[in-house]
Each structure stands twice: as C-alpha cells, then as structure tokens.
Coordinates of C-alpha atoms and ligand atoms in Angstrom, one line a residue:
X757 CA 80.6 79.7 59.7
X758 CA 80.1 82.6 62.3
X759 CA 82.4 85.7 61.3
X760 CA 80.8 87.2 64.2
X761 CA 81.9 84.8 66.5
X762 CA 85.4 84.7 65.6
X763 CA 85.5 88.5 65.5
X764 CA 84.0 88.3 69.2
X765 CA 86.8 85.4 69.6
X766 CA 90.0 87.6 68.6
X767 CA 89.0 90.7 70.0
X768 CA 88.7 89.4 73.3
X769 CA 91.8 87.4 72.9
X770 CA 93.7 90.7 72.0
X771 CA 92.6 91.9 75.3
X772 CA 93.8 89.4 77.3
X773 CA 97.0 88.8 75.4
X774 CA 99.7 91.5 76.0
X775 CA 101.8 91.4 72.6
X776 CA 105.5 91.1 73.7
X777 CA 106.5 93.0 70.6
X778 CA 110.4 93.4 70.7
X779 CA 110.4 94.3 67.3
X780 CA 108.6 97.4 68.1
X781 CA 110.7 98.6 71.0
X782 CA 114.4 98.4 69.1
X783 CA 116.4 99.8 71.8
X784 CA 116.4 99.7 75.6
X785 CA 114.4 102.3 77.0
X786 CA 117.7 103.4 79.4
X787 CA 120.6 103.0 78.0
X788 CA 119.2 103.3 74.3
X789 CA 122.1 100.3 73.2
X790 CA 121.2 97.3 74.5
X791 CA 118.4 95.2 73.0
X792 CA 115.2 94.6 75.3
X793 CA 114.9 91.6 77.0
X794 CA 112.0 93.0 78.9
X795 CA 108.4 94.7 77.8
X796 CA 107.0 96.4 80.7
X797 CA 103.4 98.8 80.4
X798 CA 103.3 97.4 77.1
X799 CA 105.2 99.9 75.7
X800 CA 108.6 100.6 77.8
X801 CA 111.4 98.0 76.5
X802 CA 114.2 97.3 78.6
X803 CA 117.5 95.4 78.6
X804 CA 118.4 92.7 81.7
X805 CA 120.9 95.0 83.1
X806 CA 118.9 98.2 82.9
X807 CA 115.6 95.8 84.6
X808 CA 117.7 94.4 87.2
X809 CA 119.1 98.1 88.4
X810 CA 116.2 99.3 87.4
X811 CA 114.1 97.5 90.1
X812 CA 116.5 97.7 93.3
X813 CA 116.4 101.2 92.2
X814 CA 112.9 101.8 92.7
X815 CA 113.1 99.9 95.7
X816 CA 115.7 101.9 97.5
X817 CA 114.4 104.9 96.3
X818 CA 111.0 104.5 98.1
X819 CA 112.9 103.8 101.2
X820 CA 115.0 106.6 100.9
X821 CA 111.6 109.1 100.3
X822 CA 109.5 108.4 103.0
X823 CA 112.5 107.6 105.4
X824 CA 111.0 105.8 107.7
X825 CA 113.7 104.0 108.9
X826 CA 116.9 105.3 111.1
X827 CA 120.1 103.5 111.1
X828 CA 120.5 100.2 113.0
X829 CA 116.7 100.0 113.9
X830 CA 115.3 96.4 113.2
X831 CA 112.3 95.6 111.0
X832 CA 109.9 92.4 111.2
X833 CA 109.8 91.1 107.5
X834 CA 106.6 89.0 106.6
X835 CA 107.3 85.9 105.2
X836 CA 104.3 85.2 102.9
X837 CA 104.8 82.6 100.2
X838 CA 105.5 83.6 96.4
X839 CA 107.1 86.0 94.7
X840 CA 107.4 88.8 96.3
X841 CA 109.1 87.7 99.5
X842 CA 111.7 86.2 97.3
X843 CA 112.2 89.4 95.3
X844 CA 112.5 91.7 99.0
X845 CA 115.0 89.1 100.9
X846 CA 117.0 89.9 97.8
X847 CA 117.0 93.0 97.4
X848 CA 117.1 93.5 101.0
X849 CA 120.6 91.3 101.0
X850 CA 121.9 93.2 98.1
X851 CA 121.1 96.8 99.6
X852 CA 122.8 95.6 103.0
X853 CA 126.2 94.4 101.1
X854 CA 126.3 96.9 99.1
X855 CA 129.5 98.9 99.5
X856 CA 127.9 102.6 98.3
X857 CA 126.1 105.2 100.0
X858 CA 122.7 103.9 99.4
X859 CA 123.4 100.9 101.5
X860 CA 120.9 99.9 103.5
X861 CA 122.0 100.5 107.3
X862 CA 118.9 98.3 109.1
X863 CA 118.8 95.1 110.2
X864 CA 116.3 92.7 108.9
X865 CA 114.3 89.7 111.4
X866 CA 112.3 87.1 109.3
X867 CA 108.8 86.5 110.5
X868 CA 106.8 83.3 109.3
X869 CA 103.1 82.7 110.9
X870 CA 102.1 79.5 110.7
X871 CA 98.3 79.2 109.7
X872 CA 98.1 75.9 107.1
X873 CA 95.4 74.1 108.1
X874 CA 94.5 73.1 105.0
X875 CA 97.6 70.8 104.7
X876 CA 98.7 67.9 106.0
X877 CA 100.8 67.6 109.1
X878 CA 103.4 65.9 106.7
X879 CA 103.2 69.1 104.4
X880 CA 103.1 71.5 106.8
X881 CA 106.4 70.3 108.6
X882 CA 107.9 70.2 104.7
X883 CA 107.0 73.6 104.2
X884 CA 108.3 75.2 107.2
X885 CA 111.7 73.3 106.3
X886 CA 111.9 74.9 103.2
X887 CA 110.7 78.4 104.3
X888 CA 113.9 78.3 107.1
X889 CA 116.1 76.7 104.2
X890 CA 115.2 79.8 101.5
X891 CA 115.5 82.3 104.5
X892 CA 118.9 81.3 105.5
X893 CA 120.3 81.6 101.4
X894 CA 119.7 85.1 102.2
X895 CA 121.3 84.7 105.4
X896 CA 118.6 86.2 107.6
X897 CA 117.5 85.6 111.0
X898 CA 114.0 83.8 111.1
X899 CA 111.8 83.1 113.4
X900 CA 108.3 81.0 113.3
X901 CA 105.1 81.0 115.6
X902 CA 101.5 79.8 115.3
X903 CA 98.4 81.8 114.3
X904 CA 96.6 79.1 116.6
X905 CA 98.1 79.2 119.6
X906 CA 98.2 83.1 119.2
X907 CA 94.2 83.3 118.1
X908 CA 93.2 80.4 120.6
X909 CA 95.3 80.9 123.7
X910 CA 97.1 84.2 123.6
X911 CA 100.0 83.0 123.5
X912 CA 102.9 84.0 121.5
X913 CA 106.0 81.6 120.9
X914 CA 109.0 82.2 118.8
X915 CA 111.3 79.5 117.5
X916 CA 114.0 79.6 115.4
X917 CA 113.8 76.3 114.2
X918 CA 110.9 74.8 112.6
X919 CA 110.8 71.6 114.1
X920 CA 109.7 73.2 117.3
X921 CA 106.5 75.0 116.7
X922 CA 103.5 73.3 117.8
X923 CA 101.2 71.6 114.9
X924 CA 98.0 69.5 115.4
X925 CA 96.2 67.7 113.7
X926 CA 93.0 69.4 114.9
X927 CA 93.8 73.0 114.2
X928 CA 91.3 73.5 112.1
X929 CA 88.7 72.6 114.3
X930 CA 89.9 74.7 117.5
X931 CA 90.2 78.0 115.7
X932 CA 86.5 77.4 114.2
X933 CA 85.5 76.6 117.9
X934 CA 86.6 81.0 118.2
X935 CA 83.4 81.9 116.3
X936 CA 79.8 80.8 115.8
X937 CA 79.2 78.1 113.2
X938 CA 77.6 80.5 111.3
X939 CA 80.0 83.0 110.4
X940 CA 80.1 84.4 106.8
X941 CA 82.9 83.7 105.0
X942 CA 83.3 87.1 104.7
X943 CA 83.7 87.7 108.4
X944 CA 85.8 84.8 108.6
X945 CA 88.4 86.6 106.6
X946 CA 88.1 89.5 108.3
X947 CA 88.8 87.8 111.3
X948 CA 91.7 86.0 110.4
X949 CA 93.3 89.5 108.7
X950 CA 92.6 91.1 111.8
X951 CA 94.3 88.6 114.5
X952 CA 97.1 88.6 111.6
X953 CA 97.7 92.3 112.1
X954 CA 97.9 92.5 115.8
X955 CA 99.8 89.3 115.9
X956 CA 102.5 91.1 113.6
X957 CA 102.5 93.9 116.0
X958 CA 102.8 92.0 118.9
X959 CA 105.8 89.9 117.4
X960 CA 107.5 93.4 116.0
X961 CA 107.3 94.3 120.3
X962 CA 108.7 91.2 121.4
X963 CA 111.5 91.0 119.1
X964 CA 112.6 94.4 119.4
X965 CA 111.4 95.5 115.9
X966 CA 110.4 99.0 115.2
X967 CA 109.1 98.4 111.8
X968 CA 107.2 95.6 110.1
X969 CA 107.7 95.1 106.0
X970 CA 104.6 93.6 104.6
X971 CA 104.5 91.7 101.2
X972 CA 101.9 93.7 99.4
X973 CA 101.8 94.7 95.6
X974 CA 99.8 97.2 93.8
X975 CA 97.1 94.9 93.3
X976 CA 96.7 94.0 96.4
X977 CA 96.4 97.5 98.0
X978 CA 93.4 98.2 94.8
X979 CA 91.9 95.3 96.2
X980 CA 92.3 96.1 99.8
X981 CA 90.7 100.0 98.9
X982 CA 87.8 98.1 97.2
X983 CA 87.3 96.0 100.2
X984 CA 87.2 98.0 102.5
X985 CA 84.8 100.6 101.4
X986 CA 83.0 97.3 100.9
X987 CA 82.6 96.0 104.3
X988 CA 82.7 99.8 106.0
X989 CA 85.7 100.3 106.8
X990 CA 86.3 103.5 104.1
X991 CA 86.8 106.1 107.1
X992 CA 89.7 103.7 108.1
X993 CA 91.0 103.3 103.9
X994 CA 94.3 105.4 105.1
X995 CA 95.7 103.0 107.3
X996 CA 95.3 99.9 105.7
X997 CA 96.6 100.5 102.1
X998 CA 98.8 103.6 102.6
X999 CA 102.4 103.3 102.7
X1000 CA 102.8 103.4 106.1
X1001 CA 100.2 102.0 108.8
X1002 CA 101.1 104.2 112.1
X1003 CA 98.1 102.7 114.3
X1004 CA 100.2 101.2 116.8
X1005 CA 102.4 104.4 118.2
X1006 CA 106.0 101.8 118.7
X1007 CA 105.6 99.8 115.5
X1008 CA 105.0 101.1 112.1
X1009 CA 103.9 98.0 109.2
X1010 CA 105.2 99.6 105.7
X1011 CA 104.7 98.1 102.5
X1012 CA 107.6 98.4 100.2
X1013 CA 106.7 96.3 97.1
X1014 CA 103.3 98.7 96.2
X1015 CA 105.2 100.2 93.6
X1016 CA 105.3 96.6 92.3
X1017 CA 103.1 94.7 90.2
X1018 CA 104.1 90.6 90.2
X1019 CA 105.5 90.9 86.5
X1020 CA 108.2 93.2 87.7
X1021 CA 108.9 90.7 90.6
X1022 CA 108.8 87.6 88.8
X1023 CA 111.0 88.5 86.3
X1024 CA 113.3 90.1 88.7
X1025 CA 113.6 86.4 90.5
X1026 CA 114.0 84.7 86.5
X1027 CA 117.3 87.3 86.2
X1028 CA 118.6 86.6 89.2
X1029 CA 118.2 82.3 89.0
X1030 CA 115.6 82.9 92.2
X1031 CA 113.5 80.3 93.1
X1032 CA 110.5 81.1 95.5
X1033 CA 108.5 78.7 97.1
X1034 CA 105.0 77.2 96.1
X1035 CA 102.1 75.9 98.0
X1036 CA 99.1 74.3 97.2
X1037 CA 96.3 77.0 97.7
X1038 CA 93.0 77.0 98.7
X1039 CA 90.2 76.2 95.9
X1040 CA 89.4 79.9 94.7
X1041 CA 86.1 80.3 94.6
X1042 CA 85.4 84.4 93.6
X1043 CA 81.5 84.6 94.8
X1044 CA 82.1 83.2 98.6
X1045 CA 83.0 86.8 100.1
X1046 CA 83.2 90.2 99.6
X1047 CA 87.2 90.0 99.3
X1048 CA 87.3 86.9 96.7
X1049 CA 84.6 89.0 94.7
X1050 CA 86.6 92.3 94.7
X1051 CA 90.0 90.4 94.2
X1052 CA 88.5 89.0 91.0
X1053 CA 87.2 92.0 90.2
X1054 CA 90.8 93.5 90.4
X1055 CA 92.4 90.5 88.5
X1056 CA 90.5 91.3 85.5
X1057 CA 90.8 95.0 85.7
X1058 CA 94.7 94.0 85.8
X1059 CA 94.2 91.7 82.1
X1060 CA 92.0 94.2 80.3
X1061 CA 92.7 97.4 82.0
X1062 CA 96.2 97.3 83.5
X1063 CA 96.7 101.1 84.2
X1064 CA 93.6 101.0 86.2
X1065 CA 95.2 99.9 88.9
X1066 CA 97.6 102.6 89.6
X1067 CA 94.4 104.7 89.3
X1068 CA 92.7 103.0 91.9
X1069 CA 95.7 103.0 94.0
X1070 CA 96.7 106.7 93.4
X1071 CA 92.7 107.7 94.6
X1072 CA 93.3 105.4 97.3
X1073 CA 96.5 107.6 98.7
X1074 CA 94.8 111.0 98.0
X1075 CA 92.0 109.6 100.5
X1076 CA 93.1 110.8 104.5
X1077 CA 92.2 110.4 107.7
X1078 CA 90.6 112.5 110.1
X1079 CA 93.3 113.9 112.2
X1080 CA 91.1 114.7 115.2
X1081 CA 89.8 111.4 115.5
X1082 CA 93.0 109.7 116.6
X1083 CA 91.6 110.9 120.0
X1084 CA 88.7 109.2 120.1
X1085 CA 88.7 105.3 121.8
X1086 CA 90.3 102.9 119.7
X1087 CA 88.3 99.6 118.6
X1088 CA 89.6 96.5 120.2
X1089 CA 89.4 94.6 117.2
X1090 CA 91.3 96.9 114.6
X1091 CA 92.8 99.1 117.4
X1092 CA 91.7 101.9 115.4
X1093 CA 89.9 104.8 116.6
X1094 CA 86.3 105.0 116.6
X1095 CA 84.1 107.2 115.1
X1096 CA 81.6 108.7 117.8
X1097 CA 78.7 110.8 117.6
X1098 CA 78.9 113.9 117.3
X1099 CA 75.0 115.3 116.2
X1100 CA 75.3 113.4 113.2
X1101 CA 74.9 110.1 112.8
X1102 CA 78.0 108.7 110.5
X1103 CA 77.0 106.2 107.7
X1104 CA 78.0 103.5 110.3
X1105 CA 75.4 104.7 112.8
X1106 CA 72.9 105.3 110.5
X1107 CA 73.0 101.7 109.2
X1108 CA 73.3 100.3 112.8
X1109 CA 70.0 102.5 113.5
X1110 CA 68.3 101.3 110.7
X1111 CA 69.2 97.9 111.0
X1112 CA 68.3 98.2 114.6
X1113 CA 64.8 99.7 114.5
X1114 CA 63.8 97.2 111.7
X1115 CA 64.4 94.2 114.0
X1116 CA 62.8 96.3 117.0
X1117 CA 59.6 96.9 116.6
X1118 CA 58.4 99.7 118.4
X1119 CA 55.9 99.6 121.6
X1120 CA 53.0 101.8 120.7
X1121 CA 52.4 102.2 124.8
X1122 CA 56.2 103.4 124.9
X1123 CA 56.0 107.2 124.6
X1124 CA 58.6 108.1 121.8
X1125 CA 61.2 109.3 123.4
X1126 CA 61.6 106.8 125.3
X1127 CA 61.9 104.7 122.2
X1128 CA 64.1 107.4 120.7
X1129 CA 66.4 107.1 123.7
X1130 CA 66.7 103.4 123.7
X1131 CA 67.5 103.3 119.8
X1132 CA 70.3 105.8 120.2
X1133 CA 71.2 104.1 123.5
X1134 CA 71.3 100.0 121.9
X1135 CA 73.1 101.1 118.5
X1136 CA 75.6 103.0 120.3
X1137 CA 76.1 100.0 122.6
X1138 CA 78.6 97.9 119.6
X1139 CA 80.3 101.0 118.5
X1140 CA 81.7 102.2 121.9
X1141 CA 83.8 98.7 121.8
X1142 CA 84.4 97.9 118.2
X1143 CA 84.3 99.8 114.6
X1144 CA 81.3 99.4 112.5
X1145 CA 83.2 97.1 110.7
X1146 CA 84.6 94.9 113.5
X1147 CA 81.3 95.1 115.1
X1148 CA 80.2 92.2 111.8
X1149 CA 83.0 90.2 113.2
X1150 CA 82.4 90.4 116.8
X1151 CA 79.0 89.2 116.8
X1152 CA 80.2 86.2 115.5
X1153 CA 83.1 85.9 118.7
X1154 CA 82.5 83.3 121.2
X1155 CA 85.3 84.0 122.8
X1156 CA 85.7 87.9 123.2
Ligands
LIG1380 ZN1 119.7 99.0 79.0
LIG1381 ZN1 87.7 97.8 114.3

C-alpha cells in the first residue's frame, strides 16, 4: 500500500473540501443567540435571519455608497440565467416594498437578449416562457429582443411577450456569416461581449433607462481583470470591472452583486424557497480561449485559495484610468477612447510595429525613412479606428 499516495489523496481533498464545522462556530456571528445555519469565509457562522438581513443589507448599502441612482430614474436589469438574477429581482422587489427609509425609490425594466443558438427552436421558445413567467413573480416589467437581428441587421426590437421575437432555425449560421471562418475562438467571444455591451446600451436609450444593472459576481470581475490584461485591453481594466462603467455619457452599466460570491446568492434563493432557472450550457472546454483558460484559472483559485479573489478584485479597483484620455477618439468597437501616440509608442503600438515589420520585409532600395515613415504610417492605420484590442476582432469583420 502507498502511504504516500493517500497522504497526497487527503491533503488535496482537505483543500478542496471547505469543512462546514458548526460545532466550531457555537453562536451566530450577529446576534451571538441564534445557532448558525450558515458558514461563510470558513470561519464567520451565521443564523438564517441574521444571513437573510444580512445580504439585502450589503446590497442596499452599496447602492446607498456610490449613489448612483436618483429617485424615480429607470434602470435596465440584465436578465442572465442562474443565480444571481434570481437573488437581484428579489432583493430588488423587497427594497421597492419596503415601507422604511432605505426603500428603494427607482424603477426597475427587465431586459432578456436572446442569443441561444445552441438550442432547439422547441427549447428556445420554452425558455423564454419561463424567463417572462419568473420575471412576472417579481412583478417586473420585461422586455425581450434578439442578439441576431441586433448583430446581423441593426435592428433593435422590443417585445413584451415572448412569443413574438423572431427565432430561426439558422441563427447560428447567419451570425457566423459576420466574421471570417477563421476566427479564434477567442475573438469570437470578444465579439459577442462586445455587440452585447452596445446592444445593452442601446436598449437602456430606447427604453428610457438611465442605468443598466449587470449580473456580475466577484469572480467574474477577477476573471474579467485577468482577461483583459490578457488580450490588451489593461489600459481599459477600469471600465470593464469597476463598479460603474461611465463610457457611454447617458447610460451608466453598474454591477451590484460584486460584492457577491455565488454561495452567498445561492443560499440566499434556498432561504427564501427561490427557484432560478437552468439551461443546458455549452460543453466547457478551459483550453479553447484566452477567457475559458483564465475562468478556470479563477475557479480553482476560488476552491483552494478563496480569499484570492477579493485580492485580485481589490488590485483591480486600485487600477485607474487616464483622465486625459477621455479626449482622445473613441474606438468603434468598445466605444472607448483610444490611446494615440504621443512620442512613445504604447505597448499596443509597439506590438502592432513589431508584428508589422516582421511580416514586412523591408526594401533595401527604399531609403529608411521612407520605410520608417510607412511603418509608423500602416500600424497607425488599425488604431485610429479601433483599440489594440478591438483591432484582433475587426480583422476578423466581414461586415464592418
Ligand atoms: Zn443571528
Ligand atoms: Zn475597442
């Protein structure tokens, strides 16, 4: 028998195992009465009560810091499938009823964009039924429209009941008819992130939204930081994981649930009898692109390193913006600003040189400036339209 092995065995298994260890934790770490129903951190105990005020707490409180929103505005919610939707229609409905001071004085607008190709047209219709169904036992307004018709043919339709948005059969082949067959994965999902964001904007406009709540967690915002210093988009980091994105100067997209992780949420729905809706996703594969490599890598920072993720997070939100460059042009992919040259090239540039002189080589009858001038002149070309970053995408665009 191997003792090694089974050491090797246990040890690991301690890692990924977090001991719910009520004996430990005796009283409720709030009230100090109650016994804990709930281990949280792996060390702070809690009883139901103490959770469940606990957690619409933290959530009103981080409204009520960063005040972004005034009284009787509207704000676009996000309907993404899972957990966390389900956890901030209800505490969205319970801050709007309530009868104290901290009541919430906006008025929510459900959002659901329709993008699953990967399902049948039986499946998809199913699923839309039951998204307007669970909206409406919040008693929400909801309203649907198509990533396809919006990506394909610019064209934005809102319905308020499912059964009217368009859904065919083939449109899986007419948004892979936008880009060159041989698009990276990676670019792909750029691509589709990036037609999501404007197409929330857009919507926010047309329905008369000023804000737009997004779904994300922690862990998705340490994901999103390693990404995009991943794929070049770090002098960007600000607005797409801060707390508020403030890149379109009517509509601000906020994200009220990164003080969450999915345990929190998920036992918030169990309290509260709350049943969010599945779907059958996509096979995961974590080495086809950058983001399913760095999502992975976050997963298992979250088993064996849990408090890592607030680290990465907190790094993230120390990280600004340049303020001057809000003047520059904006890229039309992102629509944020671009960095220009200014003397010195950025790290964008100089990768876009070097990538440009290596598949250039140069005329030995062309005096040097000359080649100097056309370098500068061809790598500048991309970046006066799009971002480094959108630049991967767009040379995959047929249509642009
Ligand atoms: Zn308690
Ligand atoms: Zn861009």
């Amino acid at each position: 028998m191997c003792s090694v092995g089974d050491d090797y065995q246990e040890n690991e298994l301690a890692n990924h195992m977090e001991r719910l260890d009520i004996k430990e934790v005796k009283t409720c770490n709030k009230c100090r009465e109650k016994i804990p129903n709930v281990l949280l951190r792996r060390k702070d105990g809690y009883c139901k009560s103490c959770f469940l005020n606990g957690t619409e707490h933290k959530f009103k409180a981080f409204l009520g810091k960063h005040r972004f929103i005034k009284k009787d505005e509207y704000v676009l919610v996000n309907y993404t499938i899972g957990h966390p939707i389900t956890s901030l229609l209800s505490f969205l409905r319970s801050g709007i009823n309530a009868s104290t001071p901290k009541q919430l004085k906006f008025n929510p607008i459900v959002l659901y964009i329709e993008r699953n190709f990967h399902l049948n047209y039986e499946q998809r219709l199913r699923l839309l039924e039951q998204i307007q169904q669970h909206v409406r036992e919040f008693n929400f307004p909801i309203y649907f429209t198509s990533f396809v018709q919006y990506a394909c043919h610019s064209n934005i339709d809102f319905k308020t009941d499912y059964r009217e948005i368009t859904l065919n059969t083939n449109d899986c082949e007419e948004i892979n008819k936008l880009y060159d067959s041989n698009i990276s994965p990676t670019a792909q999902m750029e691509f589709y992130k990036q037609f999501e964001h404007r197409l929330l904007l857009e919507s926010a406009k047309r329905l008369g939204c000023q804000h737009v709540f997004t779904c994300d967690l922690a862990f998705d915002v340490a994901s999103q930081i390693l990404t995009n210093v991943s794929l070049g988009r770090g002098s960007h980091l600000q607005m797409d994981i801060g707390v508020c994105d403030a890149r379109d100067p009517n509509v601000t997209l906020i994200k009220p649930l990164r003080v969450f992780d999915i345990k929190e949420l998920a036992l918030y729905n169990y309290f509260n009898r709350l049943e969010p809706l599945v779907i059958k996703e996509q096979q995961f594969d974590p080495y086809l692109s950058v983001q399913n490599l760095l999502t992975n890598f976050v997963q298992n920072l979250q088993v064996n390193f849990p408090s890592t993720i607030t680290t990465v997070v907190k790094t993230g939100d120390k990280l600004s913006m340049d303020k001057e460059i809000w003047q520059n042009k904006r890229c039309e992919l992102c629509l944020l600003p671009i960095e220009t040259q200014n003397g010195k090239f950025t790290s964008a540039e100089a990768t876009e040189f070097s990538h440009w002189i290596s598949t250039h080589p140069p005329d030995p009858k062309v005096p040097a400036i000359e080649i100097y001038n056309e370098t500068i002149g061809a790598t500048g070309k991309n970046a006066r339209k799009y971002c480094f970053a959108c630049s991967r995408i767009s040379d995959f665009l047929i249509k642009q």
